[in-house]
Amino acid sequence: MAMYPEYMVAPIREDLTSSGFEQLMTPEEVDQAIKSEGTVLLAVNSVCGCAAAKARPALKMAVAASDKKPAKLVTVFAGMEQDAVAKAREHMLPYPPSSPSIALFKDGELVHMIERYHIEGNELNRIVDNLQGAFEEYC
């Protein structure tokens, strides 16, 4: 059961999908994406203000400005496809659920995590730098 009407989240989803992120809708899609070979950047999208002001802009800026970047960009939407989000959060353990959040996987293993408190309490450019540093190290 979705927490929000689709018409409300559609433009928020599009903010990332129009920038190359694939929207994952099922637990199977999440498993397939994360367990794939190479690097996968997973964004847990959200309707909250820090997702709009910092997380999504930082994701788009970091990917656009980086020479080294993840092979695959994917997203799930907190409060909507709850089974897909739950599966994504299983892959992000031992980190507690938070949205927005950003995880980088390499060959199916979690190698870098940015939790909500890293997003809402930080400047946009620091989040971009954090992501670009992770891309440089793992991609």
mmCIF file with all atom_site columns, C-alpha atoms in Angstrom:
data_model
loop_
_atom_site.group_PDB
_atom_site.id
_atom_site.type_symbol
_atom_site.label_atom_id
_atom_site.label_alt_id
_atom_site.label_comp_id
_atom_site.label_asym_id
_atom_site.label_entity_id
_atom_site.label_seq_id
_atom_site.pdbx_PDB_ins_code
_atom_site.Cartn_x
_atom_site.Cartn_y
_atom_site.Cartn_z
_atom_site.occupancy
_atom_site.B_iso_or_equiv
_atom_site.pdbx_formal_charge
_atom_site.auth_seq_id
_atom_site.auth_comp_id
_atom_site.auth_asym_id
_atom_site.auth_atom_id
_atom_site.pdbx_PDB_model_num
ATOM 1   C CA . MET A 1 1   ? 0.000  0.000  0.000   1.00 0.00 ? 1   MET A CA 1
ATOM 2   C CA . ALA A 1 2   ? 1.463  3.324  -1.089  1.00 0.00 ? 2   ALA A CA 1
ATOM 3   C CA . MET A 1 3   ? 1.631  6.210  1.369   1.00 0.00 ? 3   MET A CA 1
ATOM 4   C CA . TYR A 1 4   ? 1.247  8.907  -1.288  1.00 0.00 ? 4   TYR A CA 1
ATOM 5   C CA . PRO A 1 5   ? -0.838 9.270  -4.436  1.00 0.00 ? 5   PRO A CA 1
ATOM 6   C CA . GLU A 1 6   ? 1.160  8.508  -7.581  1.00 0.00 ? 6   GLU A CA 1
ATOM 7   C CA . TYR A 1 7   ? 0.383  11.909 -9.129  1.00 0.00 ? 7   TYR A CA 1
ATOM 8   C CA . MET A 1 8   ? 2.233  13.488 -6.203  1.00 0.00 ? 8   MET A CA 1
ATOM 9   C CA . VAL A 1 9   ? 5.383  11.380 -6.487  1.00 0.00 ? 9   VAL A CA 1
ATOM 10  C CA . ALA A 1 10  ? 5.562  11.143 -10.300 1.00 0.00 ? 10  ALA A CA 1
ATOM 11  C CA . PRO A 1 11  ? 7.506  14.415 -10.724 1.00 0.00 ? 11  PRO A CA 1
ATOM 12  C CA . ILE A 1 12  ? 9.788  13.463 -7.824  1.00 0.00 ? 12  ILE A CA 1
ATOM 13  C CA . ARG A 1 13  ? 10.528 10.092 -9.441  1.00 0.00 ? 13  ARG A CA 1
ATOM 14  C CA . GLU A 1 14  ? 11.144 11.831 -12.761 1.00 0.00 ? 14  GLU A CA 1
ATOM 15  C CA . ASP A 1 15  ? 13.714 14.108 -11.149 1.00 0.00 ? 15  ASP A CA 1
ATOM 16  C CA . LEU A 1 16  ? 16.029 11.075 -10.996 1.00 0.00 ? 16  LEU A CA 1
ATOM 17  C CA . THR A 1 17  ? 14.751 8.917  -13.862 1.00 0.00 ? 17  THR A CA 1
ATOM 18  C CA . SER A 1 18  ? 15.201 11.787 -16.314 1.00 0.00 ? 18  SER A CA 1
ATOM 19  C CA . SER A 1 19  ? 18.848 11.859 -15.196 1.00 0.00 ? 19  SER A CA 1
ATOM 20  C CA . GLY A 1 20  ? 19.503 8.210  -15.971 1.00 0.00 ? 20  GLY A CA 1
ATOM 21  C CA . PHE A 1 21  ? 18.331 6.446  -12.804 1.00 0.00 ? 21  PHE A CA 1
ATOM 22  C CA . GLU A 1 22  ? 16.218 3.323  -13.257 1.00 0.00 ? 22  GLU A CA 1
ATOM 23  C CA . GLN A 1 23  ? 13.165 3.153  -10.970 1.00 0.00 ? 23  GLN A CA 1
ATOM 24  C CA . LEU A 1 24  ? 13.047 -0.263 -9.285  1.00 0.00 ? 24  LEU A CA 1
ATOM 25  C CA . MET A 1 25  ? 9.529  -1.401 -8.455  1.00 0.00 ? 25  MET A CA 1
ATOM 26  C CA . THR A 1 26  ? 9.896  -4.944 -7.091  1.00 0.00 ? 26  THR A CA 1
ATOM 27  C CA . PRO A 1 27  ? 12.181 -6.830 -4.706  1.00 0.00 ? 27  PRO A CA 1
ATOM 28  C CA . GLU A 1 28  ? 13.311 -8.962 -7.637  1.00 0.00 ? 28  GLU A CA 1
ATOM 29  C CA . GLU A 1 29  ? 14.401 -5.889 -9.600  1.00 0.00 ? 29  GLU A CA 1
ATOM 30  C CA . VAL A 1 30  ? 16.316 -4.646 -6.550  1.00 0.00 ? 30  VAL A CA 1
ATOM 31  C CA . ASP A 1 31  ? 18.120 -7.973 -6.108  1.00 0.00 ? 31  ASP A CA 1
ATOM 32  C CA . GLN A 1 32  ? 18.944 -8.212 -9.801  1.00 0.00 ? 32  GLN A CA 1
ATOM 33  C CA . ALA A 1 33  ? 20.357 -4.671 -9.906  1.00 0.00 ? 33  ALA A CA 1
ATOM 34  C CA . ILE A 1 34  ? 22.395 -4.825 -6.714  1.00 0.00 ? 34  ILE A CA 1
ATOM 35  C CA . LYS A 1 35  ? 23.763 -8.317 -7.287  1.00 0.00 ? 35  LYS A CA 1
ATOM 36  C CA . SER A 1 36  ? 24.983 -7.432 -10.769 1.00 0.00 ? 36  SER A CA 1
ATOM 37  C CA . GLU A 1 37  ? 28.670 -7.211 -11.589 1.00 0.00 ? 37  GLU A CA 1
ATOM 38  C CA . GLY A 1 38  ? 30.280 -3.789 -11.320 1.00 0.00 ? 38  GLY A CA 1
ATOM 39  C CA . THR A 1 39  ? 29.186 -0.710 -9.443  1.00 0.00 ? 39  THR A CA 1
ATOM 40  C CA . VAL A 1 40  ? 25.601 0.244  -8.652  1.00 0.00 ? 40  VAL A CA 1
ATOM 41  C CA . LEU A 1 41  ? 24.502 3.526  -7.096  1.00 0.00 ? 41  LEU A CA 1
ATOM 42  C CA . LEU A 1 42  ? 21.192 3.153  -5.249  1.00 0.00 ? 42  LEU A CA 1
ATOM 43  C CA . ALA A 1 43  ? 19.197 6.185  -4.140  1.00 0.00 ? 43  ALA A CA 1
ATOM 44  C CA . VAL A 1 44  ? 16.341 5.833  -1.682  1.00 0.00 ? 44  VAL A CA 1
ATOM 45  C CA . ASN A 1 45  ? 14.181 8.714  -2.905  1.00 0.00 ? 45  ASN A CA 1
ATOM 46  C CA . SER A 1 46  ? 11.682 10.533 -0.714  1.00 0.00 ? 46  SER A CA 1
ATOM 47  C CA . VAL A 1 47  ? 9.127  13.338 -0.641  1.00 0.00 ? 47  VAL A CA 1
ATOM 48  C CA . CYS A 1 48  ? 11.001 15.109 2.164   1.00 0.00 ? 48  CYS A CA 1
ATOM 49  C CA . GLY A 1 49  ? 12.653 18.491 1.818   1.00 0.00 ? 49  GLY A CA 1
ATOM 50  C CA . CYS A 1 50  ? 16.217 17.244 2.243   1.00 0.00 ? 50  CYS A CA 1
ATOM 51  C CA . ALA A 1 51  ? 15.719 14.866 -0.689  1.00 0.00 ? 51  ALA A CA 1
ATOM 52  C CA . ALA A 1 52  ? 14.573 17.763 -2.857  1.00 0.00 ? 52  ALA A CA 1
ATOM 53  C CA . ALA A 1 53  ? 17.134 20.307 -1.670  1.00 0.00 ? 53  ALA A CA 1
ATOM 54  C CA . LYS A 1 54  ? 20.176 18.102 -1.248  1.00 0.00 ? 54  LYS A CA 1
ATOM 55  C CA . ALA A 1 55  ? 20.002 14.384 -2.079  1.00 0.00 ? 55  ALA A CA 1
ATOM 56  C CA . ARG A 1 56  ? 18.639 14.492 -5.628  1.00 0.00 ? 56  ARG A CA 1
ATOM 57  C CA . PRO A 1 57  ? 20.665 17.556 -6.667  1.00 0.00 ? 57  PRO A CA 1
ATOM 58  C CA . ALA A 1 58  ? 23.843 16.013 -5.190  1.00 0.00 ? 58  ALA A CA 1
ATOM 59  C CA . LEU A 1 59  ? 23.238 12.733 -7.009  1.00 0.00 ? 59  LEU A CA 1
ATOM 60  C CA . LYS A 1 60  ? 22.708 14.457 -10.344 1.00 0.00 ? 60  LYS A CA 1
ATOM 61  C CA . MET A 1 61  ? 25.663 16.821 -9.891  1.00 0.00 ? 61  MET A CA 1
ATOM 62  C CA . ALA A 1 62  ? 28.073 14.092 -8.799  1.00 0.00 ? 62  ALA A CA 1
ATOM 63  C CA . VAL A 1 63  ? 27.174 11.764 -11.667 1.00 0.00 ? 63  VAL A CA 1
ATOM 64  C CA . ALA A 1 64  ? 27.243 14.544 -14.274 1.00 0.00 ? 64  ALA A CA 1
ATOM 65  C CA . ALA A 1 65  ? 30.599 15.936 -13.151 1.00 0.00 ? 65  ALA A CA 1
ATOM 66  C CA . SER A 1 66  ? 32.502 12.679 -12.572 1.00 0.00 ? 66  SER A CA 1
ATOM 67  C CA . ASP A 1 67  ? 34.761 10.951 -15.058 1.00 0.00 ? 67  ASP A CA 1
ATOM 68  C CA . LYS A 1 68  ? 34.532 7.770  -12.995 1.00 0.00 ? 68  LYS A CA 1
ATOM 69  C CA . LYS A 1 69  ? 30.953 6.874  -12.157 1.00 0.00 ? 69  LYS A CA 1
ATOM 70  C CA . PRO A 1 70  ? 28.847 3.841  -11.291 1.00 0.00 ? 70  PRO A CA 1
ATOM 71  C CA . ALA A 1 71  ? 27.940 1.469  -14.111 1.00 0.00 ? 71  ALA A CA 1
ATOM 72  C CA . LYS A 1 72  ? 24.311 1.422  -12.997 1.00 0.00 ? 72  LYS A CA 1
ATOM 73  C CA . LEU A 1 73  ? 22.110 4.095  -11.392 1.00 0.00 ? 73  LEU A CA 1
ATOM 74  C CA . VAL A 1 74  ? 18.964 2.877  -9.632  1.00 0.00 ? 74  VAL A CA 1
ATOM 75  C CA . THR A 1 75  ? 16.370 4.221  -7.243  1.00 0.00 ? 75  THR A CA 1
ATOM 76  C CA . VAL A 1 76  ? 13.552 3.086  -4.982  1.00 0.00 ? 76  VAL A CA 1
ATOM 77  C CA . PHE A 1 77  ? 10.910 5.365  -3.491  1.00 0.00 ? 77  PHE A CA 1
ATOM 78  C CA . ALA A 1 78  ? 10.309 5.349  0.267   1.00 0.00 ? 78  ALA A CA 1
ATOM 79  C CA . GLY A 1 79  ? 6.626  5.116  1.128   1.00 0.00 ? 79  GLY A CA 1
ATOM 80  C CA . MET A 1 80  ? 5.619  3.758  -2.257  1.00 0.00 ? 80  MET A CA 1
ATOM 81  C CA . GLU A 1 81  ? 6.833  0.332  -3.437  1.00 0.00 ? 81  GLU A CA 1
ATOM 82  C CA . GLN A 1 82  ? 7.332  -0.881 0.105   1.00 0.00 ? 82  GLN A CA 1
ATOM 83  C CA . ASP A 1 83  ? 8.547  -4.389 -0.772  1.00 0.00 ? 83  ASP A CA 1
ATOM 84  C CA . ALA A 1 84  ? 11.205 -3.023 -3.126  1.00 0.00 ? 84  ALA A CA 1
ATOM 85  C CA . VAL A 1 85  ? 12.331 -0.496 -0.511  1.00 0.00 ? 85  VAL A CA 1
ATOM 86  C CA . ALA A 1 86  ? 12.459 -3.200 2.173   1.00 0.00 ? 86  ALA A CA 1
ATOM 87  C CA . LYS A 1 87  ? 14.637 -5.367 -0.095  1.00 0.00 ? 87  LYS A CA 1
ATOM 88  C CA . ALA A 1 88  ? 16.962 -2.430 -0.818  1.00 0.00 ? 88  ALA A CA 1
ATOM 89  C CA . ARG A 1 89  ? 17.274 -1.761 2.912   1.00 0.00 ? 89  ARG A CA 1
ATOM 90  C CA . GLU A 1 90  ? 18.193 -5.408 3.516   1.00 0.00 ? 90  GLU A CA 1
ATOM 91  C CA . HIS A 1 91  ? 21.162 -4.880 1.219   1.00 0.00 ? 91  HIS A CA 1
ATOM 92  C CA . MET A 1 92  ? 22.117 -1.744 3.180   1.00 0.00 ? 92  MET A CA 1
ATOM 93  C CA . LEU A 1 93  ? 22.404 -3.507 6.532   1.00 0.00 ? 93  LEU A CA 1
ATOM 94  C CA . PRO A 1 94  ? 23.840 -2.903 9.105   1.00 0.00 ? 94  PRO A CA 1
ATOM 95  C CA . TYR A 1 95  ? 22.761 0.684  8.441   1.00 0.00 ? 95  TYR A CA 1
ATOM 96  C CA . PRO A 1 96  ? 19.302 1.512  9.795   1.00 0.00 ? 96  PRO A CA 1
ATOM 97  C CA . PRO A 1 97  ? 16.533 2.515  7.378   1.00 0.00 ? 97  PRO A CA 1
ATOM 98  C CA . SER A 1 98  ? 16.653 6.154  6.402   1.00 0.00 ? 98  SER A CA 1
ATOM 99  C CA . SER A 1 99  ? 15.273 8.186  3.578   1.00 0.00 ? 99  SER A CA 1
ATOM 100 C CA . PRO A 1 100 ? 16.669 9.720  1.677   1.00 0.00 ? 100 PRO A CA 1
ATOM 101 C CA . SER A 1 101 ? 19.836 7.678  1.623   1.00 0.00 ? 101 SER A CA 1
ATOM 102 C CA . ILE A 1 102 ? 22.439 6.719  -0.958  1.00 0.00 ? 102 ILE A CA 1
ATOM 103 C CA . ALA A 1 103 ? 24.343 3.448  -1.225  1.00 0.00 ? 103 ALA A CA 1
ATOM 104 C CA . LEU A 1 104 ? 27.147 2.395  -3.530  1.00 0.00 ? 104 LEU A CA 1
ATOM 105 C CA . PHE A 1 105 ? 27.592 -1.309 -4.241  1.00 0.00 ? 105 PHE A CA 1
ATOM 106 C CA . LYS A 1 106 ? 30.461 -3.040 -5.987  1.00 0.00 ? 106 LYS A CA 1
ATOM 107 C CA . ASP A 1 107 ? 29.937 -6.579 -7.245  1.00 0.00 ? 107 ASP A CA 1
ATOM 108 C CA . GLY A 1 108 ? 26.942 -6.905 -4.916  1.00 0.00 ? 108 GLY A CA 1
ATOM 109 C CA . GLU A 1 109 ? 28.720 -5.659 -1.781  1.00 0.00 ? 109 GLU A CA 1
ATOM 110 C CA . LEU A 1 110 ? 27.908 -2.404 -0.001  1.00 0.00 ? 110 LEU A CA 1
ATOM 111 C CA . VAL A 1 111 ? 31.057 -0.252 -0.146  1.00 0.00 ? 111 VAL A CA 1
ATOM 112 C CA . HIS A 1 112 ? 29.798 3.258  0.674   1.00 0.00 ? 112 HIS A CA 1
ATOM 113 C CA . MET A 1 113 ? 26.750 4.611  2.495   1.00 0.00 ? 113 MET A CA 1
ATOM 114 C CA . ILE A 1 114 ? 25.306 8.081  2.962   1.00 0.00 ? 114 ILE A CA 1
ATOM 115 C CA . GLU A 1 115 ? 22.527 8.199  5.528   1.00 0.00 ? 115 GLU A CA 1
ATOM 116 C CA . ARG A 1 116 ? 19.858 10.857 5.959   1.00 0.00 ? 116 ARG A CA 1
ATOM 117 C CA . TYR A 1 117 ? 21.762 12.613 8.736   1.00 0.00 ? 117 TYR A CA 1
ATOM 118 C CA . HIS A 1 118 ? 24.723 12.986 6.353   1.00 0.00 ? 118 HIS A CA 1
ATOM 119 C CA . ILE A 1 119 ? 22.365 14.633 3.867   1.00 0.00 ? 119 ILE A CA 1
ATOM 120 C CA . GLU A 1 120 ? 20.122 16.929 5.880   1.00 0.00 ? 120 GLU A CA 1
ATOM 121 C CA . GLY A 1 121 ? 22.932 18.200 8.110   1.00 0.00 ? 121 GLY A CA 1
ATOM 122 C CA . ASN A 1 122 ? 25.401 18.882 5.317   1.00 0.00 ? 122 ASN A CA 1
ATOM 123 C CA . GLU A 1 123 ? 26.061 21.361 2.540   1.00 0.00 ? 123 GLU A CA 1
ATOM 124 C CA . LEU A 1 124 ? 25.195 20.292 -1.002  1.00 0.00 ? 124 LEU A CA 1
ATOM 125 C CA . ASN A 1 125 ? 28.794 20.537 -2.235  1.00 0.00 ? 125 ASN A CA 1
ATOM 126 C CA . ARG A 1 126 ? 30.051 18.335 0.598   1.00 0.00 ? 126 ARG A CA 1
ATOM 127 C CA . ILE A 1 127 ? 27.572 15.607 -0.396  1.00 0.00 ? 127 ILE A CA 1
ATOM 128 C CA . VAL A 1 128 ? 28.703 15.917 -4.022  1.00 0.00 ? 128 VAL A CA 1
ATOM 129 C CA . ASP A 1 129 ? 32.356 15.685 -2.916  1.00 0.00 ? 129 ASP A CA 1
ATOM 130 C CA . ASN A 1 130 ? 31.529 12.640 -0.774  1.00 0.00 ? 130 ASN A CA 1
ATOM 131 C CA . LEU A 1 131 ? 29.905 10.880 -3.741  1.00 0.00 ? 131 LEU A CA 1
ATOM 132 C CA . GLN A 1 132 ? 32.686 11.798 -6.137  1.00 0.00 ? 132 GLN A CA 1
ATOM 133 C CA . GLY A 1 133 ? 35.276 10.492 -3.680  1.00 0.00 ? 133 GLY A CA 1
ATOM 134 C CA . ALA A 1 134 ? 33.414 7.187  -3.489  1.00 0.00 ? 134 ALA A CA 1
ATOM 135 C CA . PHE A 1 135 ? 33.178 7.034  -7.304  1.00 0.00 ? 135 PHE A CA 1
ATOM 136 C CA . GLU A 1 136 ? 36.920 7.670  -7.576  1.00 0.00 ? 136 GLU A CA 1
ATOM 137 C CA . GLU A 1 137 ? 37.700 4.924  -5.087  1.00 0.00 ? 137 GLU A CA 1
ATOM 138 C CA . TYR A 1 138 ? 35.283 2.210  -6.228  1.00 0.00 ? 138 TYR A CA 1
ATOM 139 C CA . CYS A 1 139 ? 34.279 2.830  -9.849  1.00 0.00 ? 139 CYS A CA 1
#
